Short mmCIF file of C-alpha atoms in Angstrom, two decimals:
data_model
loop_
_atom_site.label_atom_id
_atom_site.label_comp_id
_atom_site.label_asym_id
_atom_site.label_seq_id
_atom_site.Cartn_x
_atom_site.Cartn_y
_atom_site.Cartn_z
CA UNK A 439 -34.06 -4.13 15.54
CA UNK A 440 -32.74 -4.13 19.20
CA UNK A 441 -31.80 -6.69 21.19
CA UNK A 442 -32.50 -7.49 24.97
CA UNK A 443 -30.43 -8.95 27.50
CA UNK A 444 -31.52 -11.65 29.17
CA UNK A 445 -30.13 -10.76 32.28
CA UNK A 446 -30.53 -7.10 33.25
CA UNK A 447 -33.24 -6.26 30.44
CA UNK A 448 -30.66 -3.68 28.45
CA UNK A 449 -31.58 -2.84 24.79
CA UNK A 450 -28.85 -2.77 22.14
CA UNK A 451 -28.94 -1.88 18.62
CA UNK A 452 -26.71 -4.73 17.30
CA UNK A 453 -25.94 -7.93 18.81
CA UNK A 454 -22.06 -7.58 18.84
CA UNK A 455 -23.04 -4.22 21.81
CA UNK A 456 -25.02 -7.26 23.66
CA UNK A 457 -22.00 -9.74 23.47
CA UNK A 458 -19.72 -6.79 24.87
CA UNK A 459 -21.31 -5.37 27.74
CA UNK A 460 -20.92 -5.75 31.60
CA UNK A 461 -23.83 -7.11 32.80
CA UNK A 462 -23.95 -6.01 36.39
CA UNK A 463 -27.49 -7.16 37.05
CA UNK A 464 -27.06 -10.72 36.57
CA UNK A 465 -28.39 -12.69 39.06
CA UNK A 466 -26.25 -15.46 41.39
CA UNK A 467 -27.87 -18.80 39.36
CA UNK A 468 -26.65 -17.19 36.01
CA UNK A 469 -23.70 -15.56 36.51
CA UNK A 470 -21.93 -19.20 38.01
CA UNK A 471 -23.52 -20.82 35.02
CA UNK A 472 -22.23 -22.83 37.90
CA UNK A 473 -21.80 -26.40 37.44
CA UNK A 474 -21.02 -25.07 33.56
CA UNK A 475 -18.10 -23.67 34.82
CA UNK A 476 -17.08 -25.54 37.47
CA UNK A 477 -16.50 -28.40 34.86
CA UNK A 478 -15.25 -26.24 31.98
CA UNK A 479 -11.92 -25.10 34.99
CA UNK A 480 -11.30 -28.78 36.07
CA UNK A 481 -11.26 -29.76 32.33
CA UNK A 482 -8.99 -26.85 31.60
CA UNK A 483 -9.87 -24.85 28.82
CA UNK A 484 -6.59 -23.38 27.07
CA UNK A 485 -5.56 -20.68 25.41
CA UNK A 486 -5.26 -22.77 22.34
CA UNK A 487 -8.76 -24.26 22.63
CA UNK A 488 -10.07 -20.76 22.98
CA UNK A 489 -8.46 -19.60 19.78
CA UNK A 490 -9.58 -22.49 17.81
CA UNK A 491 -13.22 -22.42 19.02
CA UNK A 492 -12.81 -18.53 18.08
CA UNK A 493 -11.56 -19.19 14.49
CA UNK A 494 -13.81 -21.85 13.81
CA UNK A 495 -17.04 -19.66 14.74
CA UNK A 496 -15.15 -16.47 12.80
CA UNK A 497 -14.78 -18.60 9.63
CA UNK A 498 -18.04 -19.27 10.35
CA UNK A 499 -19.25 -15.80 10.61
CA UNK A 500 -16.88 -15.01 7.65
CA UNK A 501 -18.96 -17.79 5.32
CA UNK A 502 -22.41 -16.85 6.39
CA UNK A 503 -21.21 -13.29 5.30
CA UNK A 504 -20.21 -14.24 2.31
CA UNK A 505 -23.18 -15.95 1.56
CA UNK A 506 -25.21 -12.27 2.09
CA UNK A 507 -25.91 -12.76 5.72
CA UNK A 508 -24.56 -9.31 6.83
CA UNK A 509 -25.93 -9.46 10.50
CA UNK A 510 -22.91 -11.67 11.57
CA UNK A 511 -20.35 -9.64 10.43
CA UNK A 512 -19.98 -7.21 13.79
CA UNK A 513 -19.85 -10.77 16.01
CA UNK A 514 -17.19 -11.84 13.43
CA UNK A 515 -14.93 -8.91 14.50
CA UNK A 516 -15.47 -10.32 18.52
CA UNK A 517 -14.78 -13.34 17.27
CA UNK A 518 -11.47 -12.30 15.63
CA UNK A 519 -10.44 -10.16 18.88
CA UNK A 520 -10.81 -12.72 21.10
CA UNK A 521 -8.87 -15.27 19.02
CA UNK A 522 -5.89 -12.86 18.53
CA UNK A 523 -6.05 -12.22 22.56
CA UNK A 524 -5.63 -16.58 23.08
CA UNK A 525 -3.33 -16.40 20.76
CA UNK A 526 -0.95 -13.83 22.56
CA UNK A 527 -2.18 -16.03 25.64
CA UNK A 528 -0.87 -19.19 24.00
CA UNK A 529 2.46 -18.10 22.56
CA UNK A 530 4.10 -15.01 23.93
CA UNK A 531 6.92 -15.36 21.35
CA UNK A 532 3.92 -13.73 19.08
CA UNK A 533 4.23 -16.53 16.17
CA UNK A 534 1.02 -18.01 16.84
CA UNK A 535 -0.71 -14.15 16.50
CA UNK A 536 0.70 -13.81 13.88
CA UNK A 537 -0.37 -16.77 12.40
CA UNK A 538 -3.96 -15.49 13.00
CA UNK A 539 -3.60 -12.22 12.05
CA UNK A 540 -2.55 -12.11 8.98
CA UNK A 541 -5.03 -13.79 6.95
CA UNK A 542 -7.55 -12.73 9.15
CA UNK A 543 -6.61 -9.09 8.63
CA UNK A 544 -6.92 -9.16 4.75
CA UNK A 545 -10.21 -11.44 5.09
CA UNK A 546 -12.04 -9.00 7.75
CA UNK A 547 -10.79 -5.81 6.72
CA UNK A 548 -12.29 -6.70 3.26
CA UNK A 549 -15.68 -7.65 4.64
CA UNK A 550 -16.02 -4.59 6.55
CA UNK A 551 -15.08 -2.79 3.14
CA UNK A 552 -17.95 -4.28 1.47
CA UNK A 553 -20.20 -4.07 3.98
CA UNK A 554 -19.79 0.19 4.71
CA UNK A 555 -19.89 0.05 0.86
CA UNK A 556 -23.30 -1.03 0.59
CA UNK A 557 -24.48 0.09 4.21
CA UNK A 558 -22.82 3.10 4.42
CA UNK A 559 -20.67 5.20 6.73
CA UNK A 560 -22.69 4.38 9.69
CA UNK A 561 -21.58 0.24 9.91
CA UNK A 562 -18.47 1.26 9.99
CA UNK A 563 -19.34 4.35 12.84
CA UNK A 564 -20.57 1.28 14.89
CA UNK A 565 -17.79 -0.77 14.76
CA UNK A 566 -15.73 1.74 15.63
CA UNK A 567 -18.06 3.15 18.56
CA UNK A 568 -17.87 -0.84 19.74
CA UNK A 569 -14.03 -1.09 19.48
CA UNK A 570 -13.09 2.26 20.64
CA UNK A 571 -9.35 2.18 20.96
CA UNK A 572 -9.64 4.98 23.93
CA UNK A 573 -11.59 2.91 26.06
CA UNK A 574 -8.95 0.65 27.99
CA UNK A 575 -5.30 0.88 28.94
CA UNK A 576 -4.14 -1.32 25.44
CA UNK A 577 -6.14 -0.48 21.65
CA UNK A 578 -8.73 -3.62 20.54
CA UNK A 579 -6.03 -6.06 18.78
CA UNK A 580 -8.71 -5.82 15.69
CA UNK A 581 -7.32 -2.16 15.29
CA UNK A 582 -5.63 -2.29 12.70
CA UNK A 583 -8.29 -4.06 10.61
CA UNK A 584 -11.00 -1.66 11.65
CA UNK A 585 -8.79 1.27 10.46
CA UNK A 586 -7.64 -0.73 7.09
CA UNK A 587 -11.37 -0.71 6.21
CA UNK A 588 -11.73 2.99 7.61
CA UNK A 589 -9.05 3.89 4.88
CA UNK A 590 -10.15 2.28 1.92
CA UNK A 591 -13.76 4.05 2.19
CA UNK A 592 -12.45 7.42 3.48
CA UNK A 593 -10.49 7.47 0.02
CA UNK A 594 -13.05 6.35 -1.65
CA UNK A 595 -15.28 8.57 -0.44
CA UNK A 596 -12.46 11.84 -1.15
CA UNK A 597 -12.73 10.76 -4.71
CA UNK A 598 -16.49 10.22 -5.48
CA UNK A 599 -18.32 12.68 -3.00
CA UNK A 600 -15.55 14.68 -1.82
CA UNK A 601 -13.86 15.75 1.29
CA UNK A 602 -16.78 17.32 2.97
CA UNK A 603 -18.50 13.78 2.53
CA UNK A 604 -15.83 12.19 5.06
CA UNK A 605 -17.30 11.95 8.15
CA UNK A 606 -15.31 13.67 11.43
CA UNK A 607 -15.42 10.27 13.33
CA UNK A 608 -13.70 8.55 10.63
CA UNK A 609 -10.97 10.78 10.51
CA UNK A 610 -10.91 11.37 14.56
CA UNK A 611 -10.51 7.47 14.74
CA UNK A 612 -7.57 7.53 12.76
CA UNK A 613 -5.60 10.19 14.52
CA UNK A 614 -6.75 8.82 17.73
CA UNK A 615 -4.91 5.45 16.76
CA UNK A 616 -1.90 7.47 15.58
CA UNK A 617 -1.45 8.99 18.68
CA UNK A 618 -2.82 5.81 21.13
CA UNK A 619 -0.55 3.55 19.57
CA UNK A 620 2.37 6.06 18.82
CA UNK A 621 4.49 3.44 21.24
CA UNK A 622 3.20 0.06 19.89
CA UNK A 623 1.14 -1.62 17.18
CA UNK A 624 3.39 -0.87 14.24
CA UNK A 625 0.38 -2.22 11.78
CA UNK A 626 -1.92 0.07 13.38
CA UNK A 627 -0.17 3.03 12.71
CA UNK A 628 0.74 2.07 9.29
CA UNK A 629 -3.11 1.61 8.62
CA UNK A 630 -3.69 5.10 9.32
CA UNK A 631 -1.93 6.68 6.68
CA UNK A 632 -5.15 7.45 4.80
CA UNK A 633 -6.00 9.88 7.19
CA UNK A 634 -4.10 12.63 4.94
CA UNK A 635 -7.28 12.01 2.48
CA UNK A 636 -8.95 14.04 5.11
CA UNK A 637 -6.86 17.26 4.10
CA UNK A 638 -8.93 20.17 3.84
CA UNK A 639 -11.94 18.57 5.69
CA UNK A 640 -14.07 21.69 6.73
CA UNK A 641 -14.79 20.09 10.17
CA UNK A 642 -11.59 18.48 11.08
CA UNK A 643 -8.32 20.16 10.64
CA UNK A 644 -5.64 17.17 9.46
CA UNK A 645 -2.78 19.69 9.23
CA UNK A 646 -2.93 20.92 12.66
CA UNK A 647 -3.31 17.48 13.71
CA UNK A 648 -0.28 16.49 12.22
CA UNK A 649 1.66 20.09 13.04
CA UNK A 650 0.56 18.84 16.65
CA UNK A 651 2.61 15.77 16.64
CA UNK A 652 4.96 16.01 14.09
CA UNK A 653 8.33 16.29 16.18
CA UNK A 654 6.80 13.20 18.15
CA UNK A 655 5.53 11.26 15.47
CA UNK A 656 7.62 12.02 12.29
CA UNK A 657 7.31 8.17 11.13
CA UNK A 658 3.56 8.65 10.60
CA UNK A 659 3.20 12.16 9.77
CA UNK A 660 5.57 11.89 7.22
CA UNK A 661 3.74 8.64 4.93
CA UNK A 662 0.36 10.40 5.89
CA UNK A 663 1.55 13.29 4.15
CA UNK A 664 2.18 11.53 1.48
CA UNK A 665 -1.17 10.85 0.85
CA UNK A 666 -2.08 14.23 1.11
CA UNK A 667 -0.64 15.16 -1.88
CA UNK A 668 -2.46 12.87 -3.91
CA UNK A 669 -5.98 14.50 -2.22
CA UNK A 670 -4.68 18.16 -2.62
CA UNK A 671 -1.63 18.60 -3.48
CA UNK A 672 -1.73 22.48 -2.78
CA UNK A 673 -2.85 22.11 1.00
CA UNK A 674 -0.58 19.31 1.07
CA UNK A 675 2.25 21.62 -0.30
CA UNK A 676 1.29 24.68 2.21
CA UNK A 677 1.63 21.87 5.06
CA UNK A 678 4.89 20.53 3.93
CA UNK A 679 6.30 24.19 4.03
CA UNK A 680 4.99 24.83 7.33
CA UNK A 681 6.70 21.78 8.86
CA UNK A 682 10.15 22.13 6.84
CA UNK A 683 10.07 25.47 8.07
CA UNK A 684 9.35 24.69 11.89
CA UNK A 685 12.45 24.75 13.78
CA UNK A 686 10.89 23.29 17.11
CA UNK A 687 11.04 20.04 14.88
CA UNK A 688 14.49 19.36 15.92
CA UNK A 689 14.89 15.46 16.16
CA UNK A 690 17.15 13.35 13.84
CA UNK A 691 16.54 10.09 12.32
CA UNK A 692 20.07 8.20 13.28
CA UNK A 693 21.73 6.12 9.45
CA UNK A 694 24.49 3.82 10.37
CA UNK A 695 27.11 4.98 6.74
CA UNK A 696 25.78 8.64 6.80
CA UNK A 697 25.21 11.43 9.44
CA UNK A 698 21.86 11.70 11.35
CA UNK A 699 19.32 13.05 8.93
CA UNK A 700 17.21 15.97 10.95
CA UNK A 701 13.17 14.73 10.82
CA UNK A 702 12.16 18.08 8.87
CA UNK A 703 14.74 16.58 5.90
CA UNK A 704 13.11 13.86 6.41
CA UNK A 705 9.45 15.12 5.86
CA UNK A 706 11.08 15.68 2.07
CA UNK A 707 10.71 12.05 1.26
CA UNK A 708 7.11 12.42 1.33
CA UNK A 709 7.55 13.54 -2.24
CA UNK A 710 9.65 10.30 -3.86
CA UNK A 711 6.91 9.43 -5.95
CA UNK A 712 5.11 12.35 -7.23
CA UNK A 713 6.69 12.71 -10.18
CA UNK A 714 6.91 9.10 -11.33
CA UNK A 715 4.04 6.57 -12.92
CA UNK A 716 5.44 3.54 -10.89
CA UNK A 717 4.92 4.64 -6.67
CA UNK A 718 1.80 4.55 -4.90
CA UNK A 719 1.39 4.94 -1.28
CA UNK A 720 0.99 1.00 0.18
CA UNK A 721 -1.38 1.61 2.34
CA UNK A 722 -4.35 0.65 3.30
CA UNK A 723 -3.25 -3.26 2.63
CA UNK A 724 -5.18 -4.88 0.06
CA UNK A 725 -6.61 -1.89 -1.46
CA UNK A 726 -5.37 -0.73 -4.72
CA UNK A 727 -7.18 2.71 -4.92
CA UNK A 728 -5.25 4.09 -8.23
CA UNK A 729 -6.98 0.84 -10.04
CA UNK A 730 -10.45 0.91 -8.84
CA UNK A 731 -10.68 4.90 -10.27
CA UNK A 732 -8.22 4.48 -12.95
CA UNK A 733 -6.52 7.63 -10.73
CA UNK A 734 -4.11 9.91 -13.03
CA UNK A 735 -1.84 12.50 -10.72
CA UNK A 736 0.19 15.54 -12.36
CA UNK A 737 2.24 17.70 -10.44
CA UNK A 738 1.32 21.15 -10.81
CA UNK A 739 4.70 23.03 -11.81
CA UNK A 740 3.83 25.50 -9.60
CA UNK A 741 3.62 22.84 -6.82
CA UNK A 742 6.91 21.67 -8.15
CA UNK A 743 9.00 24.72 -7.93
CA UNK A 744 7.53 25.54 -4.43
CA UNK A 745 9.15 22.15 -3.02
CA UNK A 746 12.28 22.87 -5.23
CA UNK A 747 12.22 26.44 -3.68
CA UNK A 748 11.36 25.12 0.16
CA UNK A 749 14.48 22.47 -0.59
CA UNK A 750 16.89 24.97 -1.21
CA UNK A 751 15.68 27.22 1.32
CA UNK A 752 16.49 25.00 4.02
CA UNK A 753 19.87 23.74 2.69
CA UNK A 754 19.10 20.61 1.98
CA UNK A 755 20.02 20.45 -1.26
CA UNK A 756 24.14 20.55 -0.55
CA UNK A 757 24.05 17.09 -0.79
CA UNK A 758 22.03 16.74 -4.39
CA UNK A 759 23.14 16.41 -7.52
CA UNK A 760 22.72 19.44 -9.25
CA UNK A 761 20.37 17.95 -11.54
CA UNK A 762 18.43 16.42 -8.20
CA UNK A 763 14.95 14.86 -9.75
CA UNK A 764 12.44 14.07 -6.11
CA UNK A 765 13.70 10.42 -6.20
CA UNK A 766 16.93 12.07 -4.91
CA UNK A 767 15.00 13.50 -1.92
CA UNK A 768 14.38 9.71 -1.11
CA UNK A 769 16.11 8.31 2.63
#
């Protein structure tokens, strides 16, 4: 079903493309809205106004989805961007975003999670298409929630269909965000980490993409490689060697008791967990991927001794124990 403006007679496929786009074909009686707006300036709509009338309608939205109305959901995310922008408006000591974020984050990522599960890959391609976070000078504050629900079905999608079955938008979006918001929007780039899922993808090469900007990025790469290993943990293993090795990755992550620890000793922590029952990679928020398969992981010994071997190789192991287990390999 399309939808028309009424304005300059454009067709779009969902309503949330209609709400968005710049209407330069308006004519002079509709664009004032005049006396409309006239009255809505001397009254003085504020920021805070404009948040709440944004919440209400998005709890609306939210409800109406809930109830199996799924057509709402892509005006919910508007709703929820324009809310987060009043409330940066309102309060620039970022409290009051905050204070709409957060719950709004779990409550919207999860909608969007149900809805791509039942709809498919393509609901999600269209949100993503609508919020592209390439388009302006700053990424859409709903970022991080579009890429939360982006993780949880990329995953999901690895471990039931496998990696062919990810689409190349899904993982291009994430690395896009990586790198867009590699100077801001520290919940953005955490929501990415699923993006090592994509490992092996025939279409979309993940290691290159993180050899690319693994001396500028080391805080990401390294988490996102940790997820790697739980999709393949022998590409994952042939990537870690190829970055421990790579001298050109020559920055240091500065520790206030102990000396700078270089980034490519760094990358080693990636592999804390892999030997334990009790650490999972935290991200996507909300999403507890190990339950919802019942996922077992082994080491492969041979997998083992390579990252023993790669350790020693480089010389980081002259601060170890000499019984060092991965937990030692820890920051």
């Amino acid at each position: 079903m399309t939808h028309e403006c009424d304005d300059c007679g454009a067709s779009f496929e969902t309503l949330t493309r209609l709400r968005l786009h710049d209407c330069g074909d308006v004519q002079s009686e509709t664009t004032v809205g005049s006396a409309d707006l006239e009255q809505s300036q001397s009254t003085g709509s504020s920021p805070a106004d404009e948040r709440n009338a944004s919440i209400a309608e998005l709890d609306t939205l939210l409800d109406r989805f809930s109830d199996g109305d799924r057509d709402g959901l892509h005006d919910a995310v508007v709703e929820f961007e324009a809310a987060l922008s009043a409330a940066l408006e309102e309060d620039t000591s970022g409290d009051t975003y905050r204070d709409v974020f957060w719950p709004y984050h779990e409550r919207v990522s999860g909608a969007l999670d149900e809805a791509a599960r039942s709809a498919g890959w393509k609901f999600l391609e269209n949100v993503i298409d609508t919020h592209d976070p390439t388009a302006d000078d700053k990424i859409p504050l709903v970022t991080p929630t579009i890429a939360n629900a982006v993780g949880r079905n990329l995953i999901r999608t690895r471990l039931t269909d496998g990696v062919s079955a990810i689409p190349v938008a899904a993982l291009e979006y994430l690395d896009t965000i990586a790198v867009t918001a590699a100077d801001t929007a520290d919940t953005a780039r955490e929501e990415v980490h699923a993006y090592g899922w994509g490992i092996g993808h025939p279409d979309h090469s993940v290691a290159d993409h993180l050899r690319a900007r693994a001396s500028e990025d080391i805080f990401s790469v390294n988490p996102t490689l940790e997820h790697a290993f739980y999709a393949d943990q022998y590409a994952a293993v042939d990537l870690l060697e190829t970055l421990v090795r790579d001298q050109s990755i020559d920055g240091t992550l500065p520790r206030i008791t102990r000396d700078d620890m270089p980034y490519r000793r760094y990358l080693l922590d990636c592999v804390y967990g892999l030997k334990t029952d009790d650490h999972w990679p935290g991200m996507p928020r909300y999403y507890d991927w190990d339950e919802e398969f019942d996922y077992t992981f082994e080491l492969d010994e041979t997998v083992e001794q390579r990252i023993r071997d790669l350790v020693e190789e480089a010389g980081f192991d002259a601060n170890l124990p000499n019984d060092w287990t991965f937990r030692d390999l820890g920051i």
